Coordinates of C-alpha atoms in Angstrom, one line a residue:
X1 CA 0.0 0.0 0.0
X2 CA 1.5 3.4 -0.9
X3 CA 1.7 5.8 2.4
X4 CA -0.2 9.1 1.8
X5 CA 1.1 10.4 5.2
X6 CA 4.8 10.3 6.9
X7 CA 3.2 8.8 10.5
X8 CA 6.4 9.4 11.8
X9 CA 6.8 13.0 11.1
X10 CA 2.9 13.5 12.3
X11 CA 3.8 11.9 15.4
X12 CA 6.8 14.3 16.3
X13 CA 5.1 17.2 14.9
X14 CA 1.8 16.3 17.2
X15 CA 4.3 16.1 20.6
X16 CA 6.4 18.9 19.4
X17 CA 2.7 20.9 19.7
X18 CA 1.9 19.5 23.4
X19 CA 5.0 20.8 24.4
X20 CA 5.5 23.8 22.9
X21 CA 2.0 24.8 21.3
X22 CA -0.7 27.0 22.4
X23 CA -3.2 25.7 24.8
X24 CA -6.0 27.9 23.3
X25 CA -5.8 26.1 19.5
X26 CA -7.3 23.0 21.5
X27 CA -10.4 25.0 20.4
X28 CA -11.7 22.6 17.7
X29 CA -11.0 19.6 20.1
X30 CA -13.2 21.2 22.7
X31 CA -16.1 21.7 20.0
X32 CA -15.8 18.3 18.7
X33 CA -15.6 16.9 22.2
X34 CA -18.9 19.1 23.5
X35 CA -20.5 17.7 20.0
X36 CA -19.6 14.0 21.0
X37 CA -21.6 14.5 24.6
X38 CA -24.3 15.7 22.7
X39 CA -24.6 12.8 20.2
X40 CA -23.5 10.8 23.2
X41 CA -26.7 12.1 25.2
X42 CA -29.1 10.7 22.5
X43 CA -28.3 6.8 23.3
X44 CA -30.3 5.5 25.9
X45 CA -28.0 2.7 27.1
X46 CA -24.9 2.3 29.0
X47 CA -21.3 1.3 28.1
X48 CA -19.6 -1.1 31.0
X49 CA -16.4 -0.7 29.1
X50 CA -15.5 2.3 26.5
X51 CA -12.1 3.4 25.0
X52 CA -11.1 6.6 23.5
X53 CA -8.5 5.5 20.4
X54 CA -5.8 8.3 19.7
X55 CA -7.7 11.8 20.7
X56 CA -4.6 13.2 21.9
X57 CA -6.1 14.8 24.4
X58 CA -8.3 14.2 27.7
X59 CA -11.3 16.0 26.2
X60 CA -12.9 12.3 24.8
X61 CA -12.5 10.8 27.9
X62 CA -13.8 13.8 30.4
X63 CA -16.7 13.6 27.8
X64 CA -17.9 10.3 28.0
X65 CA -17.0 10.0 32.3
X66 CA -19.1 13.1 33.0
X67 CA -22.2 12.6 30.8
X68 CA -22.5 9.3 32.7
X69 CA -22.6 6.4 29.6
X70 CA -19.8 4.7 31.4
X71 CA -17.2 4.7 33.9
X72 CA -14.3 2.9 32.5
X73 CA -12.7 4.1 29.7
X74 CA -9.5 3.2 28.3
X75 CA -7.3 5.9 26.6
X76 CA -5.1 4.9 23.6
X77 CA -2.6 6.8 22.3
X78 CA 0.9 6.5 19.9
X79 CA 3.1 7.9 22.9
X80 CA 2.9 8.2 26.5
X81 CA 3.6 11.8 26.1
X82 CA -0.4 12.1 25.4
X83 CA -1.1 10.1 28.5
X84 CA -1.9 11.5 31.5
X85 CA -2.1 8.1 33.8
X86 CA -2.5 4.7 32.4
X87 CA -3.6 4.0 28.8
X88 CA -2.3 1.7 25.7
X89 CA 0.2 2.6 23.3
X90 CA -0.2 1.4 19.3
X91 CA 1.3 1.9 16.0
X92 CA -0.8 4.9 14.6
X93 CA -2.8 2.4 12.3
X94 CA -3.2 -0.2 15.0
X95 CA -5.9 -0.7 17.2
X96 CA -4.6 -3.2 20.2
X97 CA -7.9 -4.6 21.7
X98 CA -8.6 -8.6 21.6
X99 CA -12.0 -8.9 19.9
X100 CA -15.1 -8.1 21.4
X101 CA -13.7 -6.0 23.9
X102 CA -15.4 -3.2 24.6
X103 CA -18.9 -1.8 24.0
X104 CA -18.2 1.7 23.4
X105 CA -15.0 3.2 21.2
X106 CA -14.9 7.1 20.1
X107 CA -12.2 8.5 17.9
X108 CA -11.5 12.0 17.6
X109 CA -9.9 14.2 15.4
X110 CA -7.8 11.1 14.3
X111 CA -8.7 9.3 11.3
X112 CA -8.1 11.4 8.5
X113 CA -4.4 11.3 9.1
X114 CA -4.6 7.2 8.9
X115 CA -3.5 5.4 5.6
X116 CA -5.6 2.4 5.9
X117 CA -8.7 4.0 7.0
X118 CA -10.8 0.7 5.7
X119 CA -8.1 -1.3 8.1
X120 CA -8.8 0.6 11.0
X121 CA -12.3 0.6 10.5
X122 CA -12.3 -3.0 10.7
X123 CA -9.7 -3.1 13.6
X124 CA -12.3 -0.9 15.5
X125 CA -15.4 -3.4 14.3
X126 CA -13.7 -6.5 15.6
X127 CA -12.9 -5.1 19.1
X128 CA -16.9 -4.1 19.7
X129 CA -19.1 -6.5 21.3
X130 CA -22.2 -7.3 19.8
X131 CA -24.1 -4.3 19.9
X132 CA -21.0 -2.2 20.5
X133 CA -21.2 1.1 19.7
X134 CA -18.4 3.5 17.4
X135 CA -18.5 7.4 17.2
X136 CA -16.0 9.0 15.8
X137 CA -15.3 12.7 14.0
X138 CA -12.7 13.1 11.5
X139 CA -11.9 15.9 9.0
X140 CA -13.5 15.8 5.8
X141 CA -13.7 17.1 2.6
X142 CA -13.4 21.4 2.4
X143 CA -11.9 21.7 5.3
X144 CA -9.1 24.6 4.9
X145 CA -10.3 24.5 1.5
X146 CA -9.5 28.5 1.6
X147 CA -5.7 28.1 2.3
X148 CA -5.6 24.8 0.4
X149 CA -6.7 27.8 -2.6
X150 CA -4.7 30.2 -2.2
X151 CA -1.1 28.5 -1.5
X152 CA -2.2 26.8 -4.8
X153 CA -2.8 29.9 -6.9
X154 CA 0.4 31.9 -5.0
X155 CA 2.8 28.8 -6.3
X156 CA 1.8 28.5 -9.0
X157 CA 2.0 32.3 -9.7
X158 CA 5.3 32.5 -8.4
X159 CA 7.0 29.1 -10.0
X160 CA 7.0 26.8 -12.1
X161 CA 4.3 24.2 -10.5
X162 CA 2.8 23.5 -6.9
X163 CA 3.1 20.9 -4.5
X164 CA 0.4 19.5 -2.4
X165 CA 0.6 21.7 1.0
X166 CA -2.7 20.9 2.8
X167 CA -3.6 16.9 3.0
X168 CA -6.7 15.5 1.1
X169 CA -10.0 14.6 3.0
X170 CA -12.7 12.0 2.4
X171 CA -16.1 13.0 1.3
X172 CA -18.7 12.0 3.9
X173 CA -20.2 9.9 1.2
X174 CA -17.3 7.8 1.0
X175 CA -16.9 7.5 4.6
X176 CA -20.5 6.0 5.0
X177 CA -19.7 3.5 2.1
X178 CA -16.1 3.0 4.4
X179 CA -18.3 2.3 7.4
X180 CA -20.6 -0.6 5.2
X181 CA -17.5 -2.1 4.2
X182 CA -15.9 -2.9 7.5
X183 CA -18.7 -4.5 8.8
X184 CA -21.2 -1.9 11.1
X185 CA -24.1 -2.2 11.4
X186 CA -26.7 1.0 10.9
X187 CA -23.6 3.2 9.9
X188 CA -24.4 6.6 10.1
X189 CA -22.2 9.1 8.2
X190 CA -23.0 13.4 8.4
X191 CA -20.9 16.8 8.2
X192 CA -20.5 19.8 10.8
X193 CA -19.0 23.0 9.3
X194 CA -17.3 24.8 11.9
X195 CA -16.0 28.3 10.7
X196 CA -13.4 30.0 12.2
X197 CA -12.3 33.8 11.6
X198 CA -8.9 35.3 12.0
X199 CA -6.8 38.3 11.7
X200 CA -4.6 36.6 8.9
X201 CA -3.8 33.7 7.6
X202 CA -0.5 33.8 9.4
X203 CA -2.6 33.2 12.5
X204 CA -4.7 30.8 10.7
X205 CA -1.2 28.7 10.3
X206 CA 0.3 29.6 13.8
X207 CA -2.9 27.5 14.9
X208 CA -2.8 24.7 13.2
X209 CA 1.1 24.5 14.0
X210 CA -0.4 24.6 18.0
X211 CA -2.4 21.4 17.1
X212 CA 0.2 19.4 15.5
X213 CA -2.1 19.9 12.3
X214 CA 0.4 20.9 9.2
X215 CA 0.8 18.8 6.3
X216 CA 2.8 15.4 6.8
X217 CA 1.9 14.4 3.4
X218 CA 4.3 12.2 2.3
X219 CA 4.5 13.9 -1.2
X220 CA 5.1 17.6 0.1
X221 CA 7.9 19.1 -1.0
X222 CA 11.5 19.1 0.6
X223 CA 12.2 22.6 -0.3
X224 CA 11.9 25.0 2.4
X225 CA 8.3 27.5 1.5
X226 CA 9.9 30.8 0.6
X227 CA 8.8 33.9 2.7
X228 CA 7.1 35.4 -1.1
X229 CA 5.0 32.6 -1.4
X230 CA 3.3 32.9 2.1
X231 CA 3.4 36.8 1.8
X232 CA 1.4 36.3 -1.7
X233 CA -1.3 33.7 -0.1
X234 CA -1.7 36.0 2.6
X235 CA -2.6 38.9 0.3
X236 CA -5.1 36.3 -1.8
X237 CA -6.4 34.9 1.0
X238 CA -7.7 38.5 2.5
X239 CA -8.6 39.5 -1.3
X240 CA -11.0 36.3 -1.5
X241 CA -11.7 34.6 1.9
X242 CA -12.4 37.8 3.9
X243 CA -15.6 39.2 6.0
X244 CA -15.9 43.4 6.0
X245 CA -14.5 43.7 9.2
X246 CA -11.0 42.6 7.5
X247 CA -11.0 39.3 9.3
X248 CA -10.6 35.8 7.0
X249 CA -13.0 32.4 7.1
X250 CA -11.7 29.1 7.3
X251 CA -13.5 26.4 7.3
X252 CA -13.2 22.8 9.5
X253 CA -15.7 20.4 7.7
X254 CA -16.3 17.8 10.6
X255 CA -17.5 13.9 9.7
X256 CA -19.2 12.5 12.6
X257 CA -19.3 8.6 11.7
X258 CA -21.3 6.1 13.9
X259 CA -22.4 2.0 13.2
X260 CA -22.9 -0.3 15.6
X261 CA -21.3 -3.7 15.8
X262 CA -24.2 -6.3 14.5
X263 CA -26.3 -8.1 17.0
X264 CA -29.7 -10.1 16.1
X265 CA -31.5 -7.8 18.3
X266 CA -30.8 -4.7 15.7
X267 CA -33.3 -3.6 13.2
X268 CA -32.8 -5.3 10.1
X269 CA -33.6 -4.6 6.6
X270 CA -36.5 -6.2 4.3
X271 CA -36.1 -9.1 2.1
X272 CA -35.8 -8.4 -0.9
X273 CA -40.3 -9.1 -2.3
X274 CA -41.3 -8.9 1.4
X275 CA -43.0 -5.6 0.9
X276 CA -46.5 -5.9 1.2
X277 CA -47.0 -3.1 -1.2
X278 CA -45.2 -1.9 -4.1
X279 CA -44.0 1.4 -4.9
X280 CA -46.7 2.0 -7.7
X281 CA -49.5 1.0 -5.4
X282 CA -47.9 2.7 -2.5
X283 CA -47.8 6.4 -4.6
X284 CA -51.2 5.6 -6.3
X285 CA -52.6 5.1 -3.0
X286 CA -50.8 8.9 -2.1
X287 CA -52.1 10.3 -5.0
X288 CA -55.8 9.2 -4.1
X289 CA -55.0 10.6 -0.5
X290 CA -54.5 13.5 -1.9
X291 CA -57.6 14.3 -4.0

């Protein structure tokens, strides 16, 4: 399988940013982690044993402790660094659980740096119980679609070509499909649009430096980004991505998945010829409704 991302390099960039980054670009983390109580909220059972897979941060775990869905959870992460007690530690496109082991696992802000997203899919199916539950929010399609733009447009105005600077993400269509194939159950796939405004785009990039969030594409280019080429997006990015206050949009597309692992006591779907009224009748009995 050919690597899209350099796991190594997102690894040190992502403990480089706990150390050294700013505590307040944990914003998106914090919204994502507020959305997951919310969606958490809306399932009336409770999970004896749950496990938050690489959210480099506590935010999962407070979550799902205070909202009161379960009491144990399991943190796993790719370094002790992001551990604050006891926890796991995996390969980034591992998922270390014997089968059937828990019955609740959330992923945040995680996947769409994976190469084998179908593999960890499957990974994360396998270590449900029956009727195990996965919710998890990844970055999807458009998101920084504004500086993705504009660094494209400055390089290429300014050389020859452009390399890839801001890391492809799936369409939420796509993920659903990727949920189907790796086994869940009721798979659920929809998209948030968070927007966030700043100054300049300079601030913009000082943020996602904070999160351990630049581009460890493993085709991005080796040559050091001049100080013309960022000066140049800047200037496009205010001339098309900005507000009348002065201030610049960018945009965090958000792709909240959820399937459950398959049980018999799940709702199933008809047999194919078990309807007991076709689609004509059913729409020429609307029609006569109607009149």
């Amino acid at each position: 399988m050919e690597l899209l991302f350099d796991s190594e390099l997102s690894l040190l960039r992502k403990k480089r940013a706990l150390k050294y980054g700013d505590p307040d670009a944990h914003f998106l983390m914090h919204r994502v982690a507020d959305d997951l109580g919310e969606r958490l909220a809306t399932v009336e059972r409770h999970f004896d044993h749950a496990a938050a897979a690489f959210c480099l941060t506590d935010d999962a775990v407070r979550t799902m402790l205070s909202g009161g869905k379960t009491k144990v959870v399991t943190r796993i992460e790719t370094d002790p660094a992001f551990l604050d007690g006891d926890g796991r530690i995996a390969d980034a496109e591992t998922f270390p659980a014997e089968p059937a082991s828990f019955d609740l696992i959330v992923s945040l802000l995680n996947l769409h740096e994976i190469n084998d997203i179908p593999g960890m899919l499957a990974q994360i199916r396998r270590a449900l119980k029956p009727d195990g539950l996965f919710l998890g929010a990844m970055a999807g399609a458009g998101t920084l679609q504004e500086l993705r733009e504009v660094l494209l447009a400055a390089e290429t105005e300014l050389s020859a070509g452009a390399a890839p600077r801001v890391s492809p993400f799936a369409d939420v269509r796509d993920v659903g499909g990727l949920l189907q194939r790796a086994g869940f159950a009721l798979p659920v796939a929809d998209l948030e649009t968070i927007t966030v405004r700043y100054a300049t785009m300079f601030d913009l990039m000082r943020d996602l430096r904070s999160m351990g969030a630049t581009s460890v594409l493993t085709a991005r280019s080796r040559k050091p980004a001049t100080r013309a080429l960022f000066m140049r997006a800047a200037q496009l990015y205010a001339e098309r991505f900005s507000d009348p206050d002065g201030r610049i949009r960018a945009s965090f597309n958000i792709v909240w998945m959820s399937g459950w692992a398959p049980h018999e006591s799940q709702q199933k779907p008809l047999a194919p010829g078990s309807a007991r009224m076709s689609l004509k009748e059913a729409l020429e009995s609307s029609r006569k409704e109607e009149k």
